């Protein structure tokens, strides 16, 4: 299950609410397909939004090839959002970060070098800008293919959190509440508990499809 992951992310939300977030923090959420890395990342963004934090969701597939200008724009936009934010904080979400930072080939000539070098360069720049401008930048990456990420780019992230499928009805209830909240919906706890008991073995992606029915 994911109690430890949720606790880490809740701690991050609390630090923002207490006006004491680190100038720069970065998390890589990794897990098998369907275990809910994207769901958790977007849930975190949803928890931060009422605190005045805007999330900039970047499309990693747009950074193939020469990604310099695109990555630079993402971090520049995030810094501008943070400066305008009441919390002086912005989030950048790379959903499927392995598309930005594939493993480099042995000949050392492929585009993966450019992508991962530029990502690390701009991560370093984001750290410096955050410290210099008294703003906070949070970078979230998600992947179901951590073994496809270049090892140096992997090390850009300060924390790697492994997301597992829900273990038991209580964790499925927690996932269902998260999914419903993202859709602007609510349900009685009794209804959710009944649904959780009848969905043993289902991961968050499965639960999301059930909610959408």
Tab-separated table of C-alpha atoms in Angstrom:
chain	number	residue	atom	x	y	z
A	1	UNK	CA	0.000	0.000	0.000
A	2	UNK	CA	0.897	3.680	0.009
A	3	UNK	CA	0.617	5.065	3.577
A	4	UNK	CA	4.290	6.086	3.574
A	5	UNK	CA	4.013	7.839	0.213
A	6	UNK	CA	0.879	9.681	1.294
A	7	UNK	CA	2.593	10.727	4.534
A	8	UNK	CA	5.541	12.183	2.599
A	9	UNK	CA	3.258	14.155	0.297
A	10	UNK	CA	1.048	15.307	3.182
A	11	UNK	CA	4.203	16.588	4.883
A	12	UNK	CA	4.970	18.625	1.765
A	13	UNK	CA	1.449	20.117	1.757
A	14	UNK	CA	1.795	20.984	5.443
A	15	UNK	CA	5.112	22.741	4.830
A	16	UNK	CA	3.429	24.934	2.190
A	17	UNK	CA	0.449	25.607	4.454
A	18	UNK	CA	2.829	26.612	7.253
A	19	UNK	CA	4.694	28.909	4.826
A	20	UNK	CA	7.872	26.892	5.307
A	21	UNK	CA	8.353	24.926	2.074
A	22	UNK	CA	11.905	24.233	0.913
A	23	UNK	CA	13.055	26.569	-1.902
A	24	UNK	CA	13.266	23.565	-4.209
A	25	UNK	CA	12.020	20.021	-3.804
A	26	UNK	CA	11.645	17.211	-6.311
A	27	UNK	CA	9.855	13.884	-6.124
A	28	UNK	CA	9.792	10.939	-8.504
A	29	UNK	CA	6.679	8.781	-8.111
A	30	UNK	CA	7.303	5.362	-9.569
A	31	UNK	CA	5.179	2.238	-9.770
A	32	UNK	CA	3.761	-0.354	-12.106
A	33	UNK	CA	1.246	0.746	-14.728
A	34	UNK	CA	-2.099	1.455	-13.097
A	35	UNK	CA	-0.845	1.782	-9.522
A	36	UNK	CA	-1.744	5.464	-9.395
A	37	UNK	CA	1.415	7.552	-9.760
A	38	UNK	CA	-0.415	10.131	-11.863
A	39	UNK	CA	-3.465	10.015	-9.595
A	40	UNK	CA	-1.313	10.752	-6.545
A	41	UNK	CA	0.618	13.532	-8.290
A	42	UNK	CA	-2.592	15.247	-9.379
A	43	UNK	CA	-4.088	14.710	-5.933
A	44	UNK	CA	-1.098	16.556	-4.479
A	45	UNK	CA	-1.671	19.391	-6.942
A	46	UNK	CA	-5.322	19.475	-5.873
A	47	UNK	CA	-4.350	19.728	-2.195
A	48	UNK	CA	-1.926	22.573	-2.932
A	49	UNK	CA	-4.311	24.604	-5.119
A	50	UNK	CA	-6.412	26.024	-2.228
A	51	UNK	CA	-3.133	27.225	-0.692
A	52	UNK	CA	-2.513	29.380	-3.754
A	53	UNK	CA	-0.183	26.982	-5.553
A	54	UNK	CA	-0.565	26.562	-9.320
A	55	UNK	CA	0.563	23.388	-11.070
A	56	UNK	CA	2.101	23.574	-14.520
A	57	UNK	CA	1.668	20.185	-16.199
A	58	UNK	CA	4.336	19.651	-18.841
A	59	UNK	CA	3.938	17.123	-21.640
A	60	UNK	CA	7.192	15.115	-21.681
A	61	UNK	CA	6.573	13.907	-25.234
A	62	UNK	CA	6.993	17.519	-26.396
A	63	UNK	CA	10.639	17.507	-25.298
A	64	UNK	CA	11.967	14.943	-27.749
A	65	UNK	CA	15.010	16.066	-29.699
A	66	UNK	CA	16.394	19.524	-28.955
A	67	UNK	CA	14.381	20.311	-25.830
A	68	UNK	CA	16.396	23.333	-24.697
A	69	UNK	CA	13.906	26.125	-25.448
A	70	UNK	CA	10.867	24.115	-24.342
A	71	UNK	CA	12.361	23.108	-21.007
A	72	UNK	CA	13.626	26.624	-20.431
A	73	UNK	CA	10.113	27.957	-21.023
A	74	UNK	CA	8.577	25.452	-18.591
A	75	UNK	CA	10.872	26.488	-15.742
A	76	UNK	CA	10.535	30.172	-16.635
A	77	UNK	CA	6.737	29.901	-16.581
A	78	UNK	CA	6.854	28.076	-13.243
A	79	UNK	CA	9.032	30.787	-11.715
A	80	UNK	CA	6.610	33.464	-12.953
A	81	UNK	CA	3.651	31.558	-11.474
A	82	UNK	CA	5.454	31.211	-8.145
A	83	UNK	CA	6.192	34.933	-7.997
A	84	UNK	CA	2.476	35.700	-8.485
A	85	UNK	CA	1.309	32.983	-6.092
A	86	UNK	CA	0.184	33.933	-2.570
A	87	UNK	CA	2.249	30.984	-1.372
A	88	UNK	CA	5.222	31.992	-3.575
A	89	UNK	CA	5.191	28.383	-4.789
A	90	UNK	CA	4.581	26.594	-8.087
A	91	UNK	CA	4.601	22.938	-9.132
A	92	UNK	CA	5.919	21.446	-12.363
A	93	UNK	CA	4.467	18.021	-13.148
A	94	UNK	CA	6.256	15.780	-15.665
A	95	UNK	CA	3.808	12.898	-16.099
A	96	UNK	CA	5.835	10.155	-17.771
A	97	UNK	CA	9.230	11.712	-17.147
A	98	UNK	CA	10.959	8.734	-18.784
A	99	UNK	CA	9.974	10.310	-22.129
A	100	UNK	CA	12.226	13.282	-21.264
A	101	UNK	CA	15.170	11.326	-19.898
A	102	UNK	CA	15.616	8.010	-21.747
A	103	UNK	CA	18.717	5.937	-21.157
A	104	UNK	CA	21.607	7.079	-23.326
A	105	UNK	CA	23.051	4.795	-25.962
A	106	UNK	CA	26.626	3.605	-25.625
A	107	UNK	CA	27.872	5.649	-28.577
A	108	UNK	CA	27.071	8.858	-26.704
A	109	UNK	CA	25.548	10.637	-29.705
A	110	UNK	CA	21.801	10.335	-29.292
A	111	UNK	CA	19.170	12.906	-28.347
A	112	UNK	CA	18.792	11.380	-24.877
A	113	UNK	CA	22.021	13.115	-23.872
A	114	UNK	CA	20.588	16.479	-24.882
A	115	UNK	CA	17.286	15.843	-23.108
A	116	UNK	CA	18.679	14.625	-19.805
A	117	UNK	CA	21.476	17.232	-19.730
A	118	UNK	CA	19.007	20.024	-20.336
A	119	UNK	CA	16.584	18.723	-17.728
A	120	UNK	CA	19.357	18.630	-15.129
A	121	UNK	CA	20.590	22.071	-16.195
A	122	UNK	CA	17.170	23.616	-15.743
A	123	UNK	CA	16.554	21.791	-12.486
A	124	UNK	CA	19.776	23.394	-11.213
A	125	UNK	CA	18.631	26.751	-12.558
A	126	UNK	CA	15.263	26.342	-10.851
A	127	UNK	CA	17.046	25.732	-7.551
A	128	UNK	CA	19.134	28.857	-7.999
A	129	UNK	CA	16.172	30.982	-9.104
A	130	UNK	CA	14.090	29.793	-6.168
A	131	UNK	CA	16.802	30.744	-3.699
A	132	UNK	CA	17.479	34.080	-5.406
A	133	UNK	CA	13.860	35.213	-5.847
A	134	UNK	CA	12.526	33.850	-2.559
A	135	UNK	CA	10.121	31.541	-4.380
A	136	UNK	CA	9.534	27.800	-4.177
A	137	UNK	CA	9.521	25.358	-7.077
A	138	UNK	CA	8.333	21.766	-6.643
A	139	UNK	CA	9.093	19.284	-9.425
A	140	UNK	CA	7.029	16.095	-9.634
A	141	UNK	CA	7.891	13.302	-12.018
A	142	UNK	CA	5.891	10.139	-12.575
A	143	UNK	CA	6.885	6.952	-14.342
A	144	UNK	CA	5.909	3.323	-14.646
A	145	UNK	CA	9.284	2.618	-16.267
A	146	UNK	CA	11.939	3.756	-13.835
A	147	UNK	CA	14.465	1.403	-15.427
A	148	UNK	CA	14.056	3.431	-18.650
A	149	UNK	CA	15.261	6.678	-17.053
A	150	UNK	CA	18.883	7.711	-17.421
A	151	UNK	CA	20.592	7.132	-14.083
A	152	UNK	CA	21.960	10.677	-13.805
A	153	UNK	CA	18.558	12.185	-14.577
A	154	UNK	CA	17.062	9.814	-12.001
A	155	UNK	CA	19.402	11.355	-9.454
A	156	UNK	CA	17.940	14.810	-10.164
A	157	UNK	CA	15.045	13.855	-7.927
A	158	UNK	CA	15.658	14.277	-4.211
A	159	UNK	CA	13.108	11.651	-3.265
A	160	UNK	CA	11.930	8.535	-5.083
A	161	UNK	CA	8.590	7.268	-3.786
A	162	UNK	CA	7.408	3.824	-4.844
A	163	UNK	CA	3.655	3.700	-5.362
A	164	UNK	CA	2.099	0.283	-4.801
A	165	UNK	CA	-1.394	-0.918	-5.549
A	166	UNK	CA	-3.957	-0.559	-2.738
A	167	UNK	CA	-3.559	-3.204	-0.060
A	168	UNK	CA	-6.978	-3.931	1.398
A	169	UNK	CA	-10.363	-2.152	1.503
A	170	UNK	CA	-9.199	0.827	3.605
A	171	UNK	CA	-6.588	1.832	1.040
A	172	UNK	CA	-9.082	1.357	-1.798
A	173	UNK	CA	-11.453	3.700	0.054
A	174	UNK	CA	-8.648	6.290	0.250
A	175	UNK	CA	-7.974	5.911	-3.475
A	176	UNK	CA	-11.686	6.175	-4.300
A	177	UNK	CA	-11.956	9.396	-2.281
A	178	UNK	CA	-8.987	10.831	-4.175
A	179	UNK	CA	-10.466	9.863	-7.542
A	180	UNK	CA	-13.885	11.294	-6.659
A	181	UNK	CA	-12.339	14.542	-5.418
A	182	UNK	CA	-10.473	14.983	-8.690
A	183	UNK	CA	-13.773	14.591	-10.518
A	184	UNK	CA	-15.563	17.020	-8.203
A	185	UNK	CA	-17.716	14.222	-6.745
A	186	UNK	CA	-18.505	12.857	-3.300
A	187	UNK	CA	-19.986	9.662	-1.881
A	188	UNK	CA	-20.995	8.435	1.549
A	189	UNK	CA	-18.363	6.427	3.404
A	190	UNK	CA	-20.746	3.447	3.581
A	191	UNK	CA	-21.051	3.416	-0.214
A	192	UNK	CA	-17.293	3.657	-0.649
A	193	UNK	CA	-16.687	0.864	1.856
A	194	UNK	CA	-19.116	-1.414	0.038
A	195	UNK	CA	-17.427	-0.613	-3.281
A	196	UNK	CA	-13.965	-1.186	-1.799
A	197	UNK	CA	-14.957	-4.594	-0.440
A	198	UNK	CA	-16.198	-5.614	-3.875
A	199	UNK	CA	-13.136	-4.471	-5.816
A	200	UNK	CA	-10.385	-6.634	-4.337
A	201	UNK	CA	-7.259	-6.683	-6.499
A	202	UNK	CA	-8.211	-3.514	-8.379
A	203	UNK	CA	-5.576	-0.809	-8.799
A	204	UNK	CA	-6.302	2.959	-8.946
A	205	UNK	CA	-6.588	2.923	-12.744
A	206	UNK	CA	-9.246	0.204	-12.464
A	207	UNK	CA	-11.058	2.134	-9.744
A	208	UNK	CA	-11.020	5.293	-11.869
A	209	UNK	CA	-12.727	3.405	-14.704
A	210	UNK	CA	-15.352	2.095	-12.277
A	211	UNK	CA	-16.057	5.593	-10.962
A	212	UNK	CA	-16.403	6.857	-14.549
A	213	UNK	CA	-19.173	4.354	-15.334
